[in-house]
XYZ file of C-alpha atoms in Angstrom:
704
model
C 112.176 133.230 109.126
C 111.305 131.933 112.776
C 114.792 132.781 114.424
C 118.314 132.939 113.564
C 119.830 130.352 110.992
C 121.260 127.648 113.187
C 122.407 125.150 110.664
C 122.534 125.472 107.002
C 122.394 122.245 104.686
C 124.852 122.267 101.805
C 122.840 120.272 98.921
C 124.308 118.657 95.844
C 121.871 118.335 92.804
C 122.028 114.471 92.826
C 119.001 114.355 95.251
C 116.157 116.644 96.185
C 115.926 116.811 99.936
C 113.511 119.634 100.558
C 113.742 122.623 103.190
C 115.376 121.658 106.643
C 113.928 124.864 107.905
C 115.971 126.517 110.631
C 116.615 123.471 112.864
C 119.901 121.931 113.070
C 119.641 119.136 110.951
C 121.827 116.453 109.362
C 119.826 114.999 106.491
C 121.040 112.585 103.862
C 119.819 109.792 101.473
C 123.228 108.620 101.958
C 124.165 110.188 98.568
C 125.101 113.901 98.825
C 124.068 116.198 101.738
C 126.175 117.635 104.578
C 126.761 120.378 106.870
C 128.695 123.437 105.915
C 130.100 124.767 109.148
C 131.391 127.866 107.304
C 128.151 128.675 106.050
C 126.757 127.984 109.685
C 129.255 130.378 111.199
C 128.008 133.594 109.106
C 125.368 134.069 111.525
C 127.364 135.647 114.366
C 124.887 134.484 117.334
C 125.242 131.015 116.066
C 129.043 131.026 115.344
C 129.526 132.382 119.210
C 127.072 129.607 120.471
C 128.754 126.819 118.491
C 132.318 128.075 119.659
C 131.351 128.012 123.223
C 130.029 124.427 122.514
C 133.182 123.392 121.129
C 135.158 124.947 124.146
C 132.951 122.956 126.487
C 133.703 119.836 124.549
C 137.457 120.238 124.561
C 137.608 121.298 128.370
C 135.689 118.160 129.306
C 137.993 115.980 127.247
C 141.094 117.479 128.548
C 139.644 117.040 132.072
C 138.733 113.497 131.590
C 141.734 112.238 129.595
C 142.317 109.160 132.030
C 138.869 107.789 131.547
C 139.552 105.772 128.714
C 138.921 101.959 129.340
C 136.689 102.604 132.379
C 133.780 100.452 132.769
C 131.172 103.399 133.226
C 128.143 103.118 130.961
C 125.909 105.795 130.129
C 122.171 104.885 130.051
C 120.005 106.930 127.608
C 116.334 106.483 128.218
C 114.818 106.049 124.651
C 111.227 106.723 123.126
C 110.482 105.442 119.513
C 107.466 107.410 118.033
C 106.168 105.382 115.086
C 103.912 107.575 112.947
C 102.481 105.395 110.140
C 99.691 105.556 107.477
C 97.629 102.662 109.012
C 97.795 99.579 111.448
C 98.207 97.491 108.255
C 101.818 96.610 107.586
C 102.673 98.655 110.695
C 106.380 98.709 111.864
C 106.486 95.788 114.651
C 107.583 95.945 118.185
C 110.103 93.164 117.262
C 111.680 95.468 114.577
C 112.159 98.103 116.991
C 113.579 95.936 119.549
C 116.037 94.347 117.006
C 117.023 98.078 115.984
C 117.751 99.077 119.623
C 119.838 95.961 119.879
C 121.872 96.924 116.671
C 122.376 100.556 118.307
C 123.631 99.191 121.702
C 125.946 96.759 119.750
C 127.265 99.543 117.729
C 128.017 102.100 120.392
C 129.430 99.531 122.674
C 131.797 97.967 120.156
C 129.743 94.550 120.392
C 129.183 94.460 116.618
C 130.596 91.217 115.105
C 131.872 93.105 112.058
C 134.407 94.707 114.071
C 136.840 91.967 112.888
C 136.638 93.760 109.462
C 138.403 96.940 110.908
C 141.681 97.329 109.096
C 144.769 96.631 111.216
C 145.892 100.540 110.721
C 142.741 101.434 112.938
C 142.533 98.561 115.443
C 144.216 100.926 118.049
C 141.612 103.751 117.618
C 138.651 101.388 117.724
C 136.204 102.982 120.050
C 133.783 102.004 122.475
C 131.224 104.875 123.638
C 129.849 102.848 126.404
C 126.444 103.697 125.869
C 123.290 101.677 126.690
C 120.222 102.887 124.768
C 117.065 101.700 126.897
C 113.537 101.665 125.733
C 111.889 103.744 128.451
C 109.748 101.834 130.890
C 108.195 104.943 132.558
C 106.775 107.705 130.608
C 107.119 111.399 131.691
C 103.994 111.045 133.851
C 105.638 107.967 135.683
C 103.212 105.586 134.028
C 104.491 102.129 132.824
C 105.226 102.354 128.987
C 107.030 99.993 126.363
C 109.028 103.091 125.288
C 107.124 102.810 122.138
C 104.166 105.369 120.540
C 102.151 104.958 117.687
C 100.363 107.753 115.878
C 98.000 106.926 112.986
C 98.484 109.955 110.704
C 98.087 109.641 106.998
C 99.354 113.355 106.608
C 102.559 112.876 108.744
C 103.317 109.416 107.898
C 104.365 110.528 104.406
C 107.032 113.083 105.880
C 108.605 116.300 104.180
C 111.573 117.373 106.254
C 110.551 120.972 105.846
C 107.497 119.909 108.141
C 109.467 118.733 110.775
C 108.050 121.139 113.506
C 104.460 119.780 112.584
C 105.690 116.198 112.652
C 107.098 116.474 115.886
C 104.380 118.218 117.322
C 102.242 115.342 117.090
C 104.041 113.432 119.915
C 107.253 114.521 121.742
C 108.557 113.750 125.206
C 110.897 115.882 127.107
C 114.346 115.787 125.295
C 116.180 116.350 128.786
C 115.021 113.045 130.083
C 114.319 110.949 126.733
C 116.128 110.360 123.458
C 113.312 111.070 121.111
C 113.282 108.858 117.850
C 110.479 109.604 115.105
C 109.804 106.808 112.318
C 107.483 108.104 109.672
C 106.305 105.298 107.326
C 108.250 107.318 104.687
C 110.426 110.364 104.086
C 110.177 112.395 100.888
C 113.240 113.011 98.743
C 115.056 109.819 99.136
C 116.332 110.718 102.644
C 117.061 108.004 105.110
C 117.100 110.245 108.087
C 118.187 113.493 109.837
C 118.913 114.666 113.341
C 119.294 117.710 115.438
C 122.906 118.729 116.923
C 123.211 118.994 120.617
C 124.015 122.561 120.555
C 120.439 123.100 119.541
C 118.965 121.591 122.420
C 118.552 124.854 124.443
C 117.140 126.857 121.702
C 114.699 124.433 120.113
C 113.969 121.577 122.835
C 110.620 121.039 120.773
C 112.809 119.575 117.916
C 115.438 117.584 119.670
C 115.891 113.984 118.329
C 116.263 112.166 115.077
C 113.725 111.150 112.213
C 114.205 108.087 110.459
C 112.750 106.797 107.251
C 110.221 103.794 108.207
C 111.918 102.129 105.149
C 115.194 101.988 106.692
C 114.555 101.273 110.366
C 115.482 98.115 111.880
C 117.490 95.168 110.247
C 116.825 92.101 108.071
C 113.249 91.869 106.791
C 112.384 95.105 108.682
C 114.211 97.311 106.368
C 115.080 97.725 102.698
C 118.765 96.959 101.279
C 121.268 98.077 101.102
C 120.536 100.173 104.401
C 118.932 97.241 106.131
C 121.179 96.392 108.961
C 120.096 99.437 111.337
C 123.003 101.716 110.833
C 120.985 104.476 109.579
C 119.893 105.228 113.100
C 123.609 104.563 114.431
C 124.510 107.312 112.152
C 121.848 109.808 112.835
C 122.317 108.979 116.633
C 126.087 109.878 116.146
C 124.899 113.490 114.776
C 122.453 113.539 117.769
C 125.478 113.022 120.244
C 127.706 115.981 118.346
C 129.431 113.893 115.621
C 130.091 115.691 112.318
C 130.399 113.509 109.113
C 134.010 112.211 108.494
C 134.115 114.350 105.216
C 132.831 117.590 107.052
C 133.951 120.904 105.499
C 135.431 119.822 102.192
C 138.422 117.791 100.713
C 141.149 116.993 103.057
C 140.152 119.227 105.833
C 142.076 118.843 109.121
C 145.162 116.991 107.612
C 147.910 117.940 110.058
C 148.398 117.912 113.766
C 147.871 121.565 114.118
C 144.436 121.564 112.283
C 142.631 118.282 112.754
C 140.979 119.172 116.107
C 139.615 122.493 114.685
C 138.636 121.869 111.204
C 136.927 119.004 109.323
C 135.010 116.897 111.783
C 137.411 118.218 114.629
C 138.568 114.812 115.483
C 142.212 113.765 115.032
C 142.179 110.164 114.664
C 139.596 110.112 111.716
C 141.931 110.572 108.825
C 141.044 113.452 106.284
C 139.078 112.711 103.036
C 138.490 114.041 99.803
C 134.787 113.584 100.058
C 132.024 111.210 101.163
C 132.256 107.428 100.064
C 129.403 105.477 98.948
C 128.411 101.715 98.379
C 131.418 99.174 99.603
C 134.528 100.420 98.651
C 138.001 98.937 98.893
C 141.052 100.412 100.467
C 141.753 104.030 99.408
C 144.086 107.074 100.523
C 142.534 110.213 98.994
C 144.419 112.754 101.078
C 147.987 113.192 102.328
C 148.327 114.061 105.918
C 151.172 114.741 108.275
C 152.904 113.598 110.254
C 151.405 110.175 109.715
C 149.815 109.632 106.555
C 146.784 107.024 106.792
C 144.149 105.417 104.502
C 140.522 106.777 104.367
C 138.394 105.439 107.153
C 135.620 104.613 104.867
C 134.061 102.014 107.415
C 133.116 104.624 109.897
C 129.702 104.970 110.748
C 129.707 108.876 109.973
C 130.481 108.212 106.190
C 127.970 107.319 103.571
C 128.682 103.879 102.690
C 125.964 101.048 102.795
C 125.124 99.535 106.161
C 127.025 96.393 105.677
C 130.327 98.461 105.169
C 130.203 100.794 108.082
C 131.308 99.176 111.423
C 133.214 101.459 113.689
C 133.575 104.694 115.739
C 137.175 106.094 116.592
C 138.489 106.599 119.856
C 138.234 110.444 119.165
C 134.837 110.296 118.215
C 133.959 108.534 121.540
C 135.664 111.252 123.428
C 133.492 113.873 121.632
C 130.222 111.707 122.286
C 131.029 111.401 125.827
C 131.941 115.048 126.289
C 128.561 115.822 125.080
C 127.025 113.348 127.455
C 129.084 115.124 130.291
C 128.000 118.443 129.185
C 125.196 119.689 126.801
C 123.126 116.248 127.414
C 124.152 115.440 131.094
C 120.663 115.454 132.299
C 119.622 112.452 130.162
C 122.195 110.352 131.752
C 121.955 111.146 135.304
C 121.086 108.148 137.848
C 118.070 109.935 138.985
C 116.809 110.257 135.185
C 117.630 106.551 134.360
C 115.256 105.621 137.675
C 112.531 107.949 136.650
C 112.419 106.606 133.134
C 112.282 103.010 134.453
C 115.642 101.926 133.027
C 116.377 100.088 136.422
C 113.590 97.896 135.801
C 114.116 94.389 134.687
C 112.848 90.757 135.074
C 114.354 90.556 138.549
C 112.982 94.024 139.554
C 109.904 95.071 137.312
C 108.335 98.249 137.227
C 104.613 98.790 138.311
C 102.469 97.233 135.504
C 100.291 99.256 132.834
C 97.171 97.348 132.676
C 95.941 96.651 129.244
C 94.086 93.752 127.678
C 92.872 92.518 124.130
C 90.084 90.429 122.961
C 89.770 88.012 119.842
C 86.425 89.573 118.961
C 84.606 92.323 120.459
C 81.199 92.219 118.525
C 79.270 88.944 119.041
C 75.793 87.557 119.200
C 74.035 86.278 122.297
C 75.732 83.146 123.817
C 79.036 83.544 122.131
C 82.405 83.273 124.046
C 85.310 85.693 123.753
C 88.774 84.844 124.840
C 90.195 87.722 126.758
C 94.348 88.140 126.984
C 96.455 90.126 129.273
C 98.602 92.689 127.564
C 100.033 94.650 130.411
C 103.166 96.077 130.451
C 105.281 95.461 133.475
C 104.840 92.426 133.746
C 101.950 91.559 135.915
C 101.984 88.607 138.394
C 98.094 89.050 139.524
C 94.978 89.799 137.605
C 91.539 90.783 138.907
C 89.062 90.871 136.103
C 85.454 92.359 135.818
C 83.150 91.577 133.180
C 79.922 93.207 133.238
C 77.035 91.153 131.760
C 79.458 88.256 131.307
C 79.875 84.832 132.525
C 82.017 84.602 134.568
C 81.520 88.070 135.832
C 85.026 88.116 137.488
C 88.183 86.095 136.924
C 91.869 85.963 138.321
C 93.170 84.320 135.285
C 95.543 86.099 132.931
C 93.764 84.824 129.887
C 90.119 84.081 130.752
C 87.315 83.254 128.476
C 84.066 84.645 129.010
C 80.477 84.156 127.585
C 77.649 86.926 127.054
C 74.316 85.737 126.917
C 72.363 88.805 126.446
C 72.325 91.660 123.867
C 74.018 95.052 124.913
C 77.060 96.950 125.422
C 79.560 95.724 128.264
C 82.347 97.235 130.181
C 85.454 95.374 130.879
C 88.099 96.275 133.425
C 91.378 94.838 134.539
C 93.405 95.387 137.609
C 97.164 93.993 136.844
C 99.406 93.817 139.698
C 103.116 92.948 140.876
C 105.202 93.427 143.906
C 105.743 97.229 142.703
C 102.119 98.252 142.621
C 99.091 97.886 140.236
C 97.295 99.486 137.338
C 93.909 99.536 136.049
C 92.329 99.820 132.801
C 88.486 100.071 132.344
C 86.791 100.151 128.961
C 83.140 101.319 128.806
C 81.368 99.527 125.948
C 84.241 97.414 124.946
C 81.931 94.236 124.019
C 79.019 94.988 122.002
C 76.312 91.612 121.907
C 74.093 92.287 118.947
C 70.643 90.862 119.077
C 69.485 88.743 116.086
C 67.064 90.153 113.479
C 64.773 88.230 111.247
C 64.548 88.881 107.481
C 63.502 90.643 105.365
C 66.016 93.630 105.442
C 65.398 96.465 103.005
C 68.090 99.049 103.373
C 68.253 101.892 101.184
C 70.198 104.439 103.919
C 67.495 107.097 103.719
C 67.783 107.436 107.328
C 71.473 107.822 107.264
C 73.782 105.100 108.624
C 71.864 102.298 110.567
C 72.773 102.008 114.339
C 72.775 98.443 114.169
C 75.475 98.150 111.158
C 78.847 98.696 111.607
C 81.968 99.455 109.943
C 85.506 97.763 110.303
C 88.009 100.275 109.699
C 91.426 98.587 110.518
C 93.386 101.520 109.723
C 91.195 104.341 111.358
C 91.227 106.398 108.103
C 88.956 106.482 105.127
C 85.972 104.153 105.441
C 82.164 103.610 104.533
C 80.142 106.580 105.197
C 76.500 107.665 104.343
C 75.866 110.339 101.891
C 73.177 112.296 100.160
C 75.392 113.213 97.128
C 74.305 110.285 94.963
C 71.624 107.035 95.235
C 70.279 104.476 92.921
C 66.957 105.339 94.383
C 65.675 107.909 96.997
C 68.045 110.213 98.182
C 70.964 108.541 100.044
C 73.463 105.736 99.656
C 76.969 104.883 101.102
C 80.325 105.201 99.654
C 84.096 104.740 100.149
C 86.202 107.664 98.847
C 89.365 105.641 97.440
C 90.104 108.606 95.184
C 91.722 110.455 98.172
C 92.680 106.994 99.998
C 96.368 105.875 99.625
C 96.437 102.746 101.807
C 96.605 100.427 99.004
C 95.160 96.806 99.944
C 93.679 97.989 103.203
C 90.008 96.442 103.723
C 87.134 98.514 104.929
C 84.127 96.431 105.832
C 80.346 97.323 105.813
C 78.534 94.567 108.201
C 74.888 93.986 108.417
C 73.326 93.086 111.876
C 72.899 89.291 112.382
C 69.805 87.398 111.148
C 68.116 84.526 112.571
C 67.583 82.117 109.794
C 66.617 79.132 111.600
C 63.215 79.093 110.220
C 63.734 80.447 106.587
C 62.592 78.392 103.497
C 64.596 80.378 101.114
C 66.418 83.634 101.173
C 68.541 85.868 98.632
C 70.777 89.327 99.250
C 70.601 91.648 96.645
C 72.612 95.202 96.154
C 73.139 98.027 93.970
C 76.534 99.453 93.427
C 78.268 102.205 91.201
C 81.931 102.444 90.051
C 84.039 103.976 87.451
C 87.685 103.100 86.679
C 90.322 105.615 87.412
C 93.862 106.297 86.326
C 95.032 106.407 89.925
C 94.552 102.434 90.796
C 92.320 99.697 90.897
C 89.784 99.023 93.594
C 87.863 95.825 94.590
C 84.456 95.020 95.984
C 83.921 91.737 97.741
C 80.917 90.288 99.559
C 81.426 87.960 102.363
C 78.586 85.808 104.413
C 78.962 84.245 107.751
C 76.653 81.713 109.386
C 77.755 82.159 112.956
C 77.832 85.873 113.889
C 81.125 86.767 112.362
C 83.153 83.981 113.408
C 83.785 82.255 110.218
C 83.441 84.097 106.945
C 83.153 83.050 103.247
C 83.696 85.209 100.335
C 80.770 84.542 97.874
C 81.272 87.567 95.439
C 84.130 89.836 93.950
C 84.742 92.254 91.243
C 87.510 94.415 90.664
C 88.720 97.190 88.013
C 86.917 96.834 84.805
C 84.645 93.894 86.105
C 83.629 96.477 89.022
C 82.711 99.315 86.523
C 79.106 100.266 86.020
C 79.837 103.361 84.413
C 81.664 104.043 81.040
C 84.749 106.089 80.826
C 87.511 106.555 83.117
C 87.949 109.399 85.846
C 91.124 111.404 85.271
C 90.720 114.508 87.231
C 87.548 114.502 89.532
C 86.240 111.405 91.537
C 83.098 109.530 90.473
C 79.754 110.734 91.302
C 77.099 108.391 89.755
C 74.010 109.422 88.019
C 71.036 107.291 88.393
C 71.680 105.330 85.213
C 75.347 104.415 86.672
C 74.180 101.619 88.838
C 73.992 97.947 88.428
C 72.369 95.164 90.690
C 73.225 91.744 91.547
C 71.160 89.069 93.715
C 72.913 86.376 95.442
C 71.258 83.200 96.796
C 71.744 82.143 100.443
C 70.744 78.386 100.271
C 73.725 77.548 102.138
C 73.075 79.764 105.110
C 69.377 78.529 105.616
C 69.040 77.272 109.174
C 71.890 79.474 110.594
C 70.951 81.379 113.658
C 73.468 84.173 112.961
C 73.687 85.253 109.425
C 75.657 88.211 108.578
C 77.026 89.795 105.388
C 79.815 92.217 104.960
C 80.774 94.099 101.779
C 84.520 94.413 101.593
C 86.181 97.627 100.020
C 89.770 96.875 98.994
C 91.187 100.189 98.114
C 93.671 100.487 95.465
C 93.830 104.311 95.414
C 91.324 104.293 92.486
C 87.765 105.950 92.664
C 84.742 106.304 94.915
C 82.805 102.990 95.358
C 79.083 103.263 96.062
C 76.256 101.010 97.638
C 72.716 101.346 98.037
C 69.646 98.954 98.432
C 71.143 96.283 100.375
C 68.254 93.992 100.562
C 67.839 90.753 102.437
C 64.597 88.717 101.802
C 63.336 85.235 102.482
C 60.079 83.402 103.588
C 59.961 82.237 107.009
C 58.326 78.593 107.371
C 55.276 77.670 109.493
C 57.183 77.220 112.804
C 58.513 80.689 112.665
C 56.902 83.642 114.426
C 54.117 85.493 112.465
C 54.932 89.057 112.665
C 51.509 90.030 111.273
C 49.720 88.167 113.869
C 51.817 89.961 116.682
C 51.689 93.544 115.264
C 48.082 94.806 114.220
C 48.934 96.779 111.245
C 46.507 98.878 108.978
C 47.040 101.954 106.510
C 44.714 104.555 105.150
C 43.934 106.038 102.908
C 44.023 103.458 99.978
C 44.897 104.501 97.655
C 47.198 107.573 99.180
C 48.211 110.699 97.847
C 49.318 113.585 100.052
C 49.063 111.632 103.340
C 49.392 108.302 104.911
C 48.319 107.152 108.175
C 50.017 104.062 109.886
C 47.851 102.556 112.611
C 49.485 99.561 114.682
C 48.871 97.705 117.860
C 51.711 96.111 119.904
C 51.421 93.315 122.090
C 54.209 94.323 124.447
C 56.364 97.387 124.759
C 58.856 97.629 122.023
C 61.032 99.896 119.818
C 59.457 100.676 116.609
C 60.658 101.440 113.191
C 58.654 102.400 110.014
C 59.675 102.249 106.454
C 58.192 102.738 103.113
C 59.944 100.662 100.182
C 59.045 100.464 96.473
C 58.741 96.880 94.737
C 62.542 96.675 94.398
C 62.734 96.765 97.913
C 64.541 100.247 97.818
C 63.786 102.636 100.949
C 62.152 105.695 100.276
C 61.192 106.771 103.823
C 62.488 105.400 107.199
C 61.776 106.636 110.795
C 62.373 105.557 114.171
C 59.107 105.923 116.275
C 60.802 105.197 119.575
C 59.881 102.793 122.010
C 56.162 102.323 122.695
C 53.892 100.961 125.243
C 51.604 97.895 124.569
C 48.445 98.850 122.749
C 47.367 100.958 119.765
C 49.674 103.705 118.123
C 49.407 106.097 115.097
C 52.102 107.290 112.626
C 51.600 109.602 110.062
C 54.181 109.600 107.330
C 55.459 113.096 106.847
C 53.923 114.810 103.434
C 57.576 115.710 102.191
C 58.420 112.126 101.858
C 55.125 111.470 99.840
C 55.551 114.082 97.433
C 58.218 112.841 95.378
C 56.831 109.342 94.980
C 55.910 108.267 91.665
C 52.396 106.863 91.375
C 52.461 103.007 91.878
C 52.718 100.050 94.423
C 54.699 100.579 97.683
C 55.188 98.420 100.655
C 54.846 99.829 104.242
C 56.957 97.838 106.681
C 56.666 98.406 110.349
C 59.322 96.424 112.631
C 59.429 95.759 116.227
C 61.661 93.612 118.455
C 58.993 90.817 117.924
C 59.506 91.148 114.368
C 57.871 92.893 111.542
C 54.680 93.192 109.566
C 54.344 94.544 105.851
C 51.304 95.775 104.011
C 51.067 96.879 100.312
C 49.817 100.425 99.863
C 49.225 101.985 96.409
C 49.880 105.693 95.518
C 47.401 107.295 93.408
C 47.774 109.577 90.298
């Protein structure tokens, strides 16, 4: 073990909660987990520490007995760490804002359902006088929303026994901030768990609460019956030192002499025989003296559904405020409130953190981009700089900019208000892609082409080049859906834009390979755009059995295709002739099924008489004819240009591809490596040379 046992979970067999390590945890699926203080106190060092904490709490309460009814508000700077599978279906900022509002209402007795509190408990209905403020300044003094976001498929599906690793992903100083982690899911049916304040000194890196993302927030943000934000209220109660109302076993603290030292150590929460579930009616499960009362099932520290918990007691408020006056005193100081930006508001804003967004980032020459200010602050003045753009500068909050020339361009924003300014500069934020001319023969033999791109919205698994399998040659691209759990997430493989202005015809062909899986069903789609990706139309789709090219079903290992496992399809592009920015994208819609493979993506077409003649621009000759062990390419360039050389078969599949670099005007030679020729079967091939002016193609024959 890493250290002494600090808090031990007593688990029933109704659910499996996993290991809570040695951290002070309160974990529950609102079914059957609690903290056994008697087991806790078996560790001598921990017992002494807990007893000291209890003495401090009692001394503080005695010293501040006259404070009830005061107008003092404790402000707790708060940060929410969202740890999620992907950016798709992510927990929204609005859900977080709504959850914080629920938390503040509950701890300030502003929740509307206090009208449901039974008459016998109205006299002890407590107001904790706490304001949870999403931090506006981070630990380094930089403006923030009080929300961090971490894309982590490993930790988003959380096991409570891995709390050390989860919290190591992101953690702010616990003496200054209340840390709340929200993974997408917690295994074992757990709604949440919290550390106890007495463990702050020993394990500061673990301090805070973890809430299941399925039950964080209210309304549509969470799943019923825990959909009113009360899971965070409950766990925050633990973080502030409150035990369950049923702590320690049946009917603990059922007399005036024992209520402050057993059970939940609070005298105005009646003893109960055990936890309560669902939405119960009135009941009294324990006899107590001197006054026998009903069970306080509506208390936030019981296990009832969200709709049926709606109060803290005055005694619980005493204990919470005692914790804020002792163990957690540093977090509610005036200086800490100011350092966390919790004194900033609309009338007195914090210095902005500059940030911006664009409605697109990859475009063709001459296309406009709409930029928008996303600064946190808020900002009142803006100074934009657009390298390569028109205009090159702007003072508007949301400018529109046109980029006339290909290239990668930097964008910078200085956002300011009366408190100061912040700057954000992103190099290469905008990519303006030159238009190519057909034909295209892409077999991925040279790896992933530099002028293609992937759109990977969840920053997880996506298309990648591989040498593990190929329809022809040695390489292809694939998506590993077998080990990819983000069902429904699209991953796009996008071609460069093409100039179809003078094309008389055209078609798009491709090879794919897929086998069904017992794990799930995946889909391949083909989309086309006439305007550099501004608008897209789906032109082809197959999924499941219709997508499969290989017989059988994968059950143990992912699909690795053989040469006979591939299929080919060809799509006519007559609807896109005349466009000056044709693009195609191949979209994998993962369903956690199997590996999906693509190869030999070919775009062919005949350019009309008005189009540029690449053969006339590039002088091209090859020898010997026929070739066997060597092939020499001789070409002449009319102007300086980058040059790419490829060898393709009659089906358009690439067997060799090389970037010859940028060449000066004049004559040049290039020898195709012998190793690339040795594996070729005898027959006819195409030698293609591409420059910035276009391309030229010559037939070549390999002899026996």
